[in-house]
XYZ file of N, CA, C and O in Angstrom:
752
model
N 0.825 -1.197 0.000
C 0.000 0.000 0.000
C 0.859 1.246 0.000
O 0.500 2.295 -0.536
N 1.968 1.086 0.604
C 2.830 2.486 0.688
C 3.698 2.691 -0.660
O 4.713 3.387 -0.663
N 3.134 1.920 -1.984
C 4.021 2.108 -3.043
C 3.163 2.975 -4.250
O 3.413 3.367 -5.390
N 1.766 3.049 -3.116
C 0.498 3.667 -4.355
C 0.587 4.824 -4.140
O 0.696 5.015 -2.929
N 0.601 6.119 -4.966
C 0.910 7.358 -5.083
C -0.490 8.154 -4.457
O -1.583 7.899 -4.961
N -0.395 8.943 -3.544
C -1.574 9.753 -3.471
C -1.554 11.169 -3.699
O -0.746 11.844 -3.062
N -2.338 11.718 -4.528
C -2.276 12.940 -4.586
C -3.899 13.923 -4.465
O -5.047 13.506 -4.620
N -3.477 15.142 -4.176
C -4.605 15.773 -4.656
C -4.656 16.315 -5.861
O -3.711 16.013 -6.590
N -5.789 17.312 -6.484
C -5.348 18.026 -7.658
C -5.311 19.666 -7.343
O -5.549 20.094 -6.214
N -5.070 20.311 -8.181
C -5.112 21.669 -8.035
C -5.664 22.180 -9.626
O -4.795 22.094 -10.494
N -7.021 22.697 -10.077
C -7.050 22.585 -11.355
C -7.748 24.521 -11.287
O -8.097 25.270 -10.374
N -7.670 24.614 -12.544
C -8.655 25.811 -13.226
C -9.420 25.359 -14.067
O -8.958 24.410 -14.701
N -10.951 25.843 -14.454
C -11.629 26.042 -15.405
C -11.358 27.236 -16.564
O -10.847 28.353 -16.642
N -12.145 26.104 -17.536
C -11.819 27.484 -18.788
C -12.678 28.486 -18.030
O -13.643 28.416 -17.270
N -11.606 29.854 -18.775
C -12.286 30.936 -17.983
C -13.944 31.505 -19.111
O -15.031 31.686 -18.562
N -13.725 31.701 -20.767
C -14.703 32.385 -21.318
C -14.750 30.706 -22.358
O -14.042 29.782 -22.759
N -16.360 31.323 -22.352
C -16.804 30.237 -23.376
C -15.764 29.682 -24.843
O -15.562 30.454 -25.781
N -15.339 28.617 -24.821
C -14.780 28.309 -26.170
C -13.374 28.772 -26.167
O -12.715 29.229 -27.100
N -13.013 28.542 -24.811
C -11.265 28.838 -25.212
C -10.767 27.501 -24.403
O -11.440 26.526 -24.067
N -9.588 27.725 -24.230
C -8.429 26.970 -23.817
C -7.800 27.132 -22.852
O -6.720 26.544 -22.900
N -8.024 27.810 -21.748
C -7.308 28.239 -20.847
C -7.266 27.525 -19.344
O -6.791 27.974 -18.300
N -7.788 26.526 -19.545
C -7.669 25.340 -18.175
C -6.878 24.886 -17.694
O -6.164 24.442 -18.593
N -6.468 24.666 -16.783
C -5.117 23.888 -16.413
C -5.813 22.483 -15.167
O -6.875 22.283 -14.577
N -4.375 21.750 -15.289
C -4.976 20.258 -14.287
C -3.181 20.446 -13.753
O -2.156 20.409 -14.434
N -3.369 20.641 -12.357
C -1.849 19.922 -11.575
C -1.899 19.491 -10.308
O -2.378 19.935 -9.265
N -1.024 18.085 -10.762
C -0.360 17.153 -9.338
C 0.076 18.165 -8.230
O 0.863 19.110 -8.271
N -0.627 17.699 -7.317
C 0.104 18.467 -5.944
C -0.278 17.455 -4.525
O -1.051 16.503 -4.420
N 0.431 17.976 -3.741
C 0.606 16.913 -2.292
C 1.038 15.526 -2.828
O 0.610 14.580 -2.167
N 1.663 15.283 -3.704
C 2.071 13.682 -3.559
C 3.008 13.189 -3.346
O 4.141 13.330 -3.806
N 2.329 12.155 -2.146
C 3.055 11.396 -1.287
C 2.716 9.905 -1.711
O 1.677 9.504 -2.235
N 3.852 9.177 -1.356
C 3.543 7.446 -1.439
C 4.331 7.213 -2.835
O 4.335 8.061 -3.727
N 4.983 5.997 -2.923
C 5.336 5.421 -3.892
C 6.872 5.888 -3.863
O 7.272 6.740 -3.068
N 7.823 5.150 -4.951
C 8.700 5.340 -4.841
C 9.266 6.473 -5.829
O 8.617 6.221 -6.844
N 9.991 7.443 -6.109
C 10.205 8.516 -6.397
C 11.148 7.910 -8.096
O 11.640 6.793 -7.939
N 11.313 8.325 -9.074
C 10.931 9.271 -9.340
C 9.571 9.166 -10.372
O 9.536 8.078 -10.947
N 8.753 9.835 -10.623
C 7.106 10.241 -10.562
C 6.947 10.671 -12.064
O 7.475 11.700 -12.487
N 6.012 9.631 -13.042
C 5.951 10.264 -14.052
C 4.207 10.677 -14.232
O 3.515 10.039 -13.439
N 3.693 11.300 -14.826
C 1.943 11.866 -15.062
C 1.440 11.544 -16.463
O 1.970 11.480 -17.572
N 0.518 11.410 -16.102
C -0.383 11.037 -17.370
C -1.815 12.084 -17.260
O -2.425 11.969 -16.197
N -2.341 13.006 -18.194
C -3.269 13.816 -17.821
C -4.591 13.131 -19.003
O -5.684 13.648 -19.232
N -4.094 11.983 -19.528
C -4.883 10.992 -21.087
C -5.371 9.904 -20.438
O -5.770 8.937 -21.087
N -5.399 9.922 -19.202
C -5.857 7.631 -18.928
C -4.687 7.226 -18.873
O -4.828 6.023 -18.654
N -3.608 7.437 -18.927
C -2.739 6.697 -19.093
C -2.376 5.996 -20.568
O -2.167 4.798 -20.757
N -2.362 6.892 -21.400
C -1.766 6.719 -23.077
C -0.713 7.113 -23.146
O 0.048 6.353 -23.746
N -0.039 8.537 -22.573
C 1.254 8.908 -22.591
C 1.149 9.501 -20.925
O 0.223 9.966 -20.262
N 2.522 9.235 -20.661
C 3.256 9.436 -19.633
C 4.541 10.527 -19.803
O 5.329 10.439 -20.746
N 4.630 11.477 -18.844
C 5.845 12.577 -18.679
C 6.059 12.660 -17.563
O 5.504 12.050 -16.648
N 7.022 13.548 -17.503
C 7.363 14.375 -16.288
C 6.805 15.685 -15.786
O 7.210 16.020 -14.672
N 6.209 16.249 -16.210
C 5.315 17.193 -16.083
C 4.249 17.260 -15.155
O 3.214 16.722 -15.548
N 4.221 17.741 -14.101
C 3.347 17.555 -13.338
C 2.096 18.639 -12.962
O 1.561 18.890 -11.882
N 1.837 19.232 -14.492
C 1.281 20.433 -14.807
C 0.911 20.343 -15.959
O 1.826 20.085 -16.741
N -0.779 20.531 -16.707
C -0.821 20.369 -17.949
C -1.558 21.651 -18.065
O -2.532 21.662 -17.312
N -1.373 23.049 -18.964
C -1.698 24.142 -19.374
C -2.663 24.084 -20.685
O -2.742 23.027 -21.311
N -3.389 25.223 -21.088
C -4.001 25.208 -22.337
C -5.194 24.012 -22.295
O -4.908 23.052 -23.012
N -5.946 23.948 -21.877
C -7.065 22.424 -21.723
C -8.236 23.480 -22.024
O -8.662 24.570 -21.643
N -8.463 22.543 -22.876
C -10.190 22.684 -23.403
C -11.363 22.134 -22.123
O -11.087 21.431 -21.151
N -12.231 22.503 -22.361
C -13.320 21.753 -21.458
C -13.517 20.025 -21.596
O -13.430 19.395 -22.650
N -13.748 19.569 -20.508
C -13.824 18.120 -21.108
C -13.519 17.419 -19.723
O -13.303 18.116 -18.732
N -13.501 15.965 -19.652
C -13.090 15.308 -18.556
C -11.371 14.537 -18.795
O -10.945 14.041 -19.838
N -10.894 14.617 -17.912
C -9.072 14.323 -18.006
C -8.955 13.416 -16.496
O -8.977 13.755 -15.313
N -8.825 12.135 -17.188
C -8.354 11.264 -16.254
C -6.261 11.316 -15.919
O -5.378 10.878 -16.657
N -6.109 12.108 -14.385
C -4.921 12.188 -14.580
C -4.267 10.626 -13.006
O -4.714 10.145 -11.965
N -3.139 10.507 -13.815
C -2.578 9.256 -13.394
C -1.155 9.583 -13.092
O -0.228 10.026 -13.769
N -1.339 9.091 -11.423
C 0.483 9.082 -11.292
C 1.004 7.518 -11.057
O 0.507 6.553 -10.477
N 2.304 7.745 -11.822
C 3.129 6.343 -11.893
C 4.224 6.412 -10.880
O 5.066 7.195 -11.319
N 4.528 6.013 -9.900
C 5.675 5.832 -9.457
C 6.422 4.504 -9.996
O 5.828 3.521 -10.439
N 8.333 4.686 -9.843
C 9.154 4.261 -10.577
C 9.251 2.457 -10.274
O 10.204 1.738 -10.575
N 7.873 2.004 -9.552
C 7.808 0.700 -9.613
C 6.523 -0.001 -9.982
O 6.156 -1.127 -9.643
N 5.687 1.210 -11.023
C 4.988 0.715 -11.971
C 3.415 0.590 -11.051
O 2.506 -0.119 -11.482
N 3.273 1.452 -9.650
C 1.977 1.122 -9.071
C 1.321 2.852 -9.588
O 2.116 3.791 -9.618
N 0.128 3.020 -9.883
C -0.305 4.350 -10.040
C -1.551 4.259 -9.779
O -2.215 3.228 -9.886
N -1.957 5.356 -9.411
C -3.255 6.156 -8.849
C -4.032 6.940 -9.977
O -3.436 7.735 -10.703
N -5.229 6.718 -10.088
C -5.721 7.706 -10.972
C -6.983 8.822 -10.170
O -7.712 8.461 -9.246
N -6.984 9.947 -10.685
C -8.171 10.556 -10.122
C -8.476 11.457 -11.508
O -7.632 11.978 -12.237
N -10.410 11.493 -11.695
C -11.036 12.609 -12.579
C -11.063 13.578 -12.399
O -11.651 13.916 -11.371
N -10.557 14.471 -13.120
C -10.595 15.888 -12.757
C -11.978 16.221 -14.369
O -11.998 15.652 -15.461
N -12.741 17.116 -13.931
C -13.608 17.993 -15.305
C -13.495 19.445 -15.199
O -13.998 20.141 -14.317
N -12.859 19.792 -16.082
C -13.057 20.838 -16.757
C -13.746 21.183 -17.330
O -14.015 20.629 -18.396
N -14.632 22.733 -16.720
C -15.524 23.073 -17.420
C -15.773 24.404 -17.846
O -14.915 24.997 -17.191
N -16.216 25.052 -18.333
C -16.633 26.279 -18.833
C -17.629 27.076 -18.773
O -18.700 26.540 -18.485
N -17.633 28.422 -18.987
C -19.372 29.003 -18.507
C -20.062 28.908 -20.178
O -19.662 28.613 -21.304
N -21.161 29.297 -19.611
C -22.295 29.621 -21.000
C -21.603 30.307 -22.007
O -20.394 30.515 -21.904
N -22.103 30.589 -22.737
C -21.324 31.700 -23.776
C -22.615 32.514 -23.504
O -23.713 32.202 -23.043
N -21.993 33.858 -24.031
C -22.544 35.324 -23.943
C -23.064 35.749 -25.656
O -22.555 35.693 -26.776
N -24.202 36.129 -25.133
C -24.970 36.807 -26.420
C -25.756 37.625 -25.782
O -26.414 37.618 -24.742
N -25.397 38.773 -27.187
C -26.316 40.256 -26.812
C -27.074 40.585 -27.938
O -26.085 40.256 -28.593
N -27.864 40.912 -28.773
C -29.027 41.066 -30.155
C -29.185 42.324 -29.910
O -29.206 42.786 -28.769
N -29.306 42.969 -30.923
C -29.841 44.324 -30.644
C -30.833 44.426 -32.279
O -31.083 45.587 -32.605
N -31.256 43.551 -33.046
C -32.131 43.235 -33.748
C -31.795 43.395 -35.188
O -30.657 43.058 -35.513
N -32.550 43.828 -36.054
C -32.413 44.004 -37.416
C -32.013 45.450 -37.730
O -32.499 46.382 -37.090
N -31.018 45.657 -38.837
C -31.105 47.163 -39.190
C -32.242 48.125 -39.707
O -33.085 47.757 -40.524
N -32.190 49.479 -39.122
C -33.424 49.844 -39.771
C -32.963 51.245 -40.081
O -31.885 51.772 -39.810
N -34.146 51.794 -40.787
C -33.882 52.945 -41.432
C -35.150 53.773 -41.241
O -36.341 53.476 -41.335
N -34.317 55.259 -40.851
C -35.597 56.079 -40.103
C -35.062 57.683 -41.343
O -34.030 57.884 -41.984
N -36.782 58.778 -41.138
C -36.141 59.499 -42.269
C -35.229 60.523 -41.108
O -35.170 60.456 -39.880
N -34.661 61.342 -41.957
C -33.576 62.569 -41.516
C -34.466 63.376 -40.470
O -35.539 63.934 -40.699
N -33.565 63.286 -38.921
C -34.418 64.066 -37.884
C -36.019 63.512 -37.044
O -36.847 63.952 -36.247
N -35.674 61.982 -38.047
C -36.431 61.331 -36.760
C -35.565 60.508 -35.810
O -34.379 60.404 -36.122
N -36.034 59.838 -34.566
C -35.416 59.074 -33.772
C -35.371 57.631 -33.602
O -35.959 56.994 -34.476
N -34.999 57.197 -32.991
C -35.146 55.182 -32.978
C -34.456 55.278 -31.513
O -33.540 55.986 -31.095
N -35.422 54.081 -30.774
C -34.610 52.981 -29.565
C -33.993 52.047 -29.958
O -34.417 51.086 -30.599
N -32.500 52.351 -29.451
C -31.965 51.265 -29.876
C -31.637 50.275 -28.585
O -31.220 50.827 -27.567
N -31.753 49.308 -28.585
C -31.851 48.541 -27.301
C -31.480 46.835 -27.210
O -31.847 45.967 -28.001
N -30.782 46.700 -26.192
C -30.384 45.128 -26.513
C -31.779 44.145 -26.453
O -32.388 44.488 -25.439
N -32.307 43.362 -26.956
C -33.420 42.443 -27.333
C -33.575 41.083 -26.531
O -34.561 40.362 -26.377
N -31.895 40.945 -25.942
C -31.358 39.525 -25.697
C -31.792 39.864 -24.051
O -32.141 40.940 -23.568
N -31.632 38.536 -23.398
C -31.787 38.725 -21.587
C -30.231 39.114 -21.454
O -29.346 38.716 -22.211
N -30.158 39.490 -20.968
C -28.641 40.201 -20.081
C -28.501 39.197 -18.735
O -29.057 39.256 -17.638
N -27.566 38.294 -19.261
C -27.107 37.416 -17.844
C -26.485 37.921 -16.874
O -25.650 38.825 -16.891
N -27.150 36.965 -15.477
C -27.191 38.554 -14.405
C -25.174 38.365 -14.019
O -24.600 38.954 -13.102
N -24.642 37.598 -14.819
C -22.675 37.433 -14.369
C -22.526 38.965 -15.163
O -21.730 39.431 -14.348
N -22.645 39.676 -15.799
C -22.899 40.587 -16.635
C -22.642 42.146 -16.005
O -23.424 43.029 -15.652
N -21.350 42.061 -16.034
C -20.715 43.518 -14.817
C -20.804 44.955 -15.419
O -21.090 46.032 -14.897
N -20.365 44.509 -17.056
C -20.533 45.844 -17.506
C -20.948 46.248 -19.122
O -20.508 45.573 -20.053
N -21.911 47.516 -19.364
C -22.257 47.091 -21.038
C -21.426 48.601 -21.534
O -21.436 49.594 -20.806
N -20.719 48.566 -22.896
C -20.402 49.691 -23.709
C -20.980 49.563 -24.866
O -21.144 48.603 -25.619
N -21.295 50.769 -24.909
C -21.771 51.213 -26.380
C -20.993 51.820 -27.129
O -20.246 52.535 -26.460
N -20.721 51.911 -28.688
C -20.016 52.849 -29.194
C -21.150 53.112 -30.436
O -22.218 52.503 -30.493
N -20.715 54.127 -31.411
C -21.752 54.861 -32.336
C -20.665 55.282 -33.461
O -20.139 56.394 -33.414
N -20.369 54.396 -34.417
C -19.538 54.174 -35.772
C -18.223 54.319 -34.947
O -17.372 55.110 -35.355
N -18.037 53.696 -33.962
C -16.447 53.341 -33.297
C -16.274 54.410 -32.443
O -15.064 54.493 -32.229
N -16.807 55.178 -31.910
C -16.440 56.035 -31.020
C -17.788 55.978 -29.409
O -19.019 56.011 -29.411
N -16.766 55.885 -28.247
C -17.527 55.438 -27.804
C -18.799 56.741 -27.209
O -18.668 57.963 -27.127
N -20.169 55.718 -26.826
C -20.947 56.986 -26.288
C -21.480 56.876 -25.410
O -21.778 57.969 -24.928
N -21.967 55.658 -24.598
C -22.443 55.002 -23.069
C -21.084 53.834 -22.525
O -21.025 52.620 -22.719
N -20.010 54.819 -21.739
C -19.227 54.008 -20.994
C -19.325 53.800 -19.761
O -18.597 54.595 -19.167
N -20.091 52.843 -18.788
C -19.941 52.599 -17.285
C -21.270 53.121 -16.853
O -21.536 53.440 -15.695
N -22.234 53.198 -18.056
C -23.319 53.465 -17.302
C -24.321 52.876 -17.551
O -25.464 53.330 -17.603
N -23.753 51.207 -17.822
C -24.367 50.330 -17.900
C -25.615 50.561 -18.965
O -26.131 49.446 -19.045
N -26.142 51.210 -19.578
C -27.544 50.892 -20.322
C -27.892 50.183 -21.056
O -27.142 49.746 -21.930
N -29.190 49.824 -20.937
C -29.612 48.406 -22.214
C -30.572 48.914 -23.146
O -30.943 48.120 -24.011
N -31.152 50.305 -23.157
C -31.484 51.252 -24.538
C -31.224 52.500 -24.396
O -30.694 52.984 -23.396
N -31.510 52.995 -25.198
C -31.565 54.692 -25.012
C -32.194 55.098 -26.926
O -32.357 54.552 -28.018
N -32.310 56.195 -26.343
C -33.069 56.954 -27.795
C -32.408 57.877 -28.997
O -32.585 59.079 -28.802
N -31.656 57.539 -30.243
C -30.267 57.893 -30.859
C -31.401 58.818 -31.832
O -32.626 58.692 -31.838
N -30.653 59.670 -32.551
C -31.181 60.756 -33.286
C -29.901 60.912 -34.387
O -29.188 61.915 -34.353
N -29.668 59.773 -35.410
C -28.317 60.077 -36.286
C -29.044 61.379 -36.859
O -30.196 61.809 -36.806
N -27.775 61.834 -37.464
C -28.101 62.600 -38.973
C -27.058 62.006 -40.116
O -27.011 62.609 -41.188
N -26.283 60.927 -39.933
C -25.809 60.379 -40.727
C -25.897 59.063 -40.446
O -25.953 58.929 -39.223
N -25.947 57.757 -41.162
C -25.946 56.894 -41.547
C -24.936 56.462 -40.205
O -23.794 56.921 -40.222
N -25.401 55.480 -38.908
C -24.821 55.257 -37.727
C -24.430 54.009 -37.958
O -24.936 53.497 -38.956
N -23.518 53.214 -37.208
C -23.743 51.844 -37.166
C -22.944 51.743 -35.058
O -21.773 51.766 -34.678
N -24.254 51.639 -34.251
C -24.262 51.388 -33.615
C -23.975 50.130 -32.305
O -24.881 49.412 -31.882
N -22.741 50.080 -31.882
C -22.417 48.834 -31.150
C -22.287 48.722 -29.550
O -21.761 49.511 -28.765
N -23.012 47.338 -29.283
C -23.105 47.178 -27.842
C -21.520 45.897 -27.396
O -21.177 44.906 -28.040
N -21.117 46.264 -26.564
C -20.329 45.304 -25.709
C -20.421 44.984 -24.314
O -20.201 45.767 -23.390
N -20.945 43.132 -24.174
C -21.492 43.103 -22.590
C -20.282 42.481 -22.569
O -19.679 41.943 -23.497
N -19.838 42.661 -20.881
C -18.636 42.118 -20.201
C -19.285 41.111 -18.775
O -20.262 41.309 -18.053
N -18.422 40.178 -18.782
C -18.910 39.597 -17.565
C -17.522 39.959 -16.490
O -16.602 40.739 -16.740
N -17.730 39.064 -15.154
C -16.355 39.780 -14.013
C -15.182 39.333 -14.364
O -14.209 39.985 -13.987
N -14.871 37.569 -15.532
C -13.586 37.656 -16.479
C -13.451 38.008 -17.238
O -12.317 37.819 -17.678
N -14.350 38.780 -18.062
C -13.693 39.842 -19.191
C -14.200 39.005 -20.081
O -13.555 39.381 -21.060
N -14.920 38.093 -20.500
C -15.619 37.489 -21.605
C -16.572 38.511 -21.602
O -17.066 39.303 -20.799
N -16.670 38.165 -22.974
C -17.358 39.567 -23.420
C -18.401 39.263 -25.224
O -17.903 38.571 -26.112
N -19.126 39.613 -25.304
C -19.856 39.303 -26.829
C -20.393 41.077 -27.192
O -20.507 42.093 -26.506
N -20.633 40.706 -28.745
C -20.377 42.404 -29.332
C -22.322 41.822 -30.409
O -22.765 40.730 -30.763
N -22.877 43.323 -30.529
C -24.106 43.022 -31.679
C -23.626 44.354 -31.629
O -22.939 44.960 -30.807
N -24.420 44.820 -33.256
C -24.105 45.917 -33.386
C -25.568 46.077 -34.551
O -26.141 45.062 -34.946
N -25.989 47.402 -34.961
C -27.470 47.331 -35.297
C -26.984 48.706 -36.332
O -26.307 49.566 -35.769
N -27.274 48.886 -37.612
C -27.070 50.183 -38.461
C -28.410 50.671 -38.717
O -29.454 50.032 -38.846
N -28.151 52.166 -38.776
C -28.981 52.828 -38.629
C -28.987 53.850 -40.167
O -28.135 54.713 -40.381
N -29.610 53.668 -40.686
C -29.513 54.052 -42.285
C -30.447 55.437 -41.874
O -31.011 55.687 -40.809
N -30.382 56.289 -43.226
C -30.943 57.410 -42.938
C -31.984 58.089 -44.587
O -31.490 58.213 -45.707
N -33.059 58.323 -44.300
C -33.541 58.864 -45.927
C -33.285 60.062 -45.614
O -33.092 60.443 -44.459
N -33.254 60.883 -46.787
C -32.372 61.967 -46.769
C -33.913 63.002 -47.103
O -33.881 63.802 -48.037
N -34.982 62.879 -46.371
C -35.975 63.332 -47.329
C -36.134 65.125 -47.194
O -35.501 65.557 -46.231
N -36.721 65.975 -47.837
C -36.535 67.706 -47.774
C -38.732 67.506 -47.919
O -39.662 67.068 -48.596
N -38.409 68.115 -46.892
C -39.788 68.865 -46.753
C -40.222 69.669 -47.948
O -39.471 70.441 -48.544
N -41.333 69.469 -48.228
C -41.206 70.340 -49.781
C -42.722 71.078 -49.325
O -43.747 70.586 -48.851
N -42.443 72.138 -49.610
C -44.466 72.808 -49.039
C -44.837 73.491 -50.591
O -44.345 74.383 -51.282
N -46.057 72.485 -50.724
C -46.331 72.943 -51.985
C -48.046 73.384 -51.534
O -48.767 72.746 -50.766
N -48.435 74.797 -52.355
C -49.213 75.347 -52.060
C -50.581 75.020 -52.381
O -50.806 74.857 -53.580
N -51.493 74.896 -51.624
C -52.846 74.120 -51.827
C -53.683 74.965 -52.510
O -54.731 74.336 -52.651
N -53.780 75.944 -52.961
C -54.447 77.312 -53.653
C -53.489 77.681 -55.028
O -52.422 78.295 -55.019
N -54.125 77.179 -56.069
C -53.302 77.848 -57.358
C -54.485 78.114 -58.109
O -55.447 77.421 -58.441
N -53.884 80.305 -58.439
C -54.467 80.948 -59.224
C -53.972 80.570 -61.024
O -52.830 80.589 -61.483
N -55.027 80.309 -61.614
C -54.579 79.868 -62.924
C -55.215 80.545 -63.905
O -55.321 80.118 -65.055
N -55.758 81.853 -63.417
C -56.613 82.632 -64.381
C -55.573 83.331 -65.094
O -54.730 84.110 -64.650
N -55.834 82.786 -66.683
C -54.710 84.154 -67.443
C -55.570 84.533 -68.418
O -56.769 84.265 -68.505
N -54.790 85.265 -69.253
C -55.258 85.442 -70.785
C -54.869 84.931 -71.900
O -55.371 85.047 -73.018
N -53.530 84.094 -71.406
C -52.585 83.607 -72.275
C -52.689 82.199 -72.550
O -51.816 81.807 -73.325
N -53.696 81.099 -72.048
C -54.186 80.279 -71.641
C -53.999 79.360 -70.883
O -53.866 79.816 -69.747
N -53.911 78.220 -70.905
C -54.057 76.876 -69.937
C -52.324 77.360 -69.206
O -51.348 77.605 -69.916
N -52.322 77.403 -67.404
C -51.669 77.812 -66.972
C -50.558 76.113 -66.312
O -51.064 74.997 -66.424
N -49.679 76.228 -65.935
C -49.077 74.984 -65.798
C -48.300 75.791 -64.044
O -48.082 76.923 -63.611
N -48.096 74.007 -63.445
C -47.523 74.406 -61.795
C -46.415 73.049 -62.053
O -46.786 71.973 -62.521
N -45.190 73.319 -61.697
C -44.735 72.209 -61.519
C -43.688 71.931 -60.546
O -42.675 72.629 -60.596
N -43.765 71.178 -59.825
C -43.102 70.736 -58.530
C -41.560 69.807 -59.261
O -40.741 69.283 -58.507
């Protein structure tokens, strides 16, 4: 019994949806005879490494061998949060000098620390959190939201705001057409 390796683990989860940033490591081990090789696969390959970096989500059976062939295995899972989505809907188009809400559509997950807005790359709601407000382009906008959670994962929508260019035209409801010269003409 005193030749079977015991250890604990020490691990991280991926931090943002769909990356790689997990780690799995051997620590406290005692028992067995020294020197100590790891397996973080079931036991397919074996190293010296008693630290495996870069891990996807998933389950990792890690295994220690001591140098007289007795080893211990324990499951470690790695896992990951939700992924983040924000909608702010379809583009639309309003005429010159009218207004639009523009507003995120999606639920706002409550891990969700902080939202920026910017308005054709420059920003215009920083730290004050909002999830609409009421924009008034006069040029052709393309409007973007960025939600952050407390690790900095983060997802982007962005919504354009097109513009008709239309001119008020006041055309007069009363036309005198009496001449002498005959049939009188109006034309807009």
């Amino acid at each position: 019994a005193d030749d079977l390796p015991t250890f604990d683990i020490d691990s991280s989860n991926v931090i943002c949806f769909n990356e790689r940033n997990g780690f799995i490591q051997v620590v406290n081990l005692v028992g067995g005879t020294p020197p100590y090789q790891y397996s973080f696969d079931g036991g397919a390959t074996f190293g010296t490494a008693d630290r495996i970096n870069n891990l996807n989500p998933g389950t990792y059976r890690v295994q220690v061998k001591e140098s007289n062939g007795c080893v211990n295995e324990i499951t470690v899972v790695i896992t990951q949060p939700d992924p983040l989505e924000v909608l702010l809907g379809d583009d639309v188009r309003i005429n010159l000098g009218d207004s639009v809400n523009i507003q995120i559509l999606s639920v706002i997950p409550s891990r969700i620390t902080r939202i920026e807005w910017t308005a054709n790359g420059q920003n215009i709601f920083v730290g004050q959190n909002l999830t609409s407000f009421i924009a008034k382009p006069e040029v052709e906008t393309v409007y973007t939201v960025t939600i952050y959670d407390a690790n900095g994962c983060s997802a982007t929508a962005d919504i354009k705001v097109s513009i008709n260019k239309v001119r008020v035209l006041e055309i007069p409801n009363i036309i005198y057409s009496q001449s002498n010269k005959g049939n009188q003409s109006f034309v807009v």
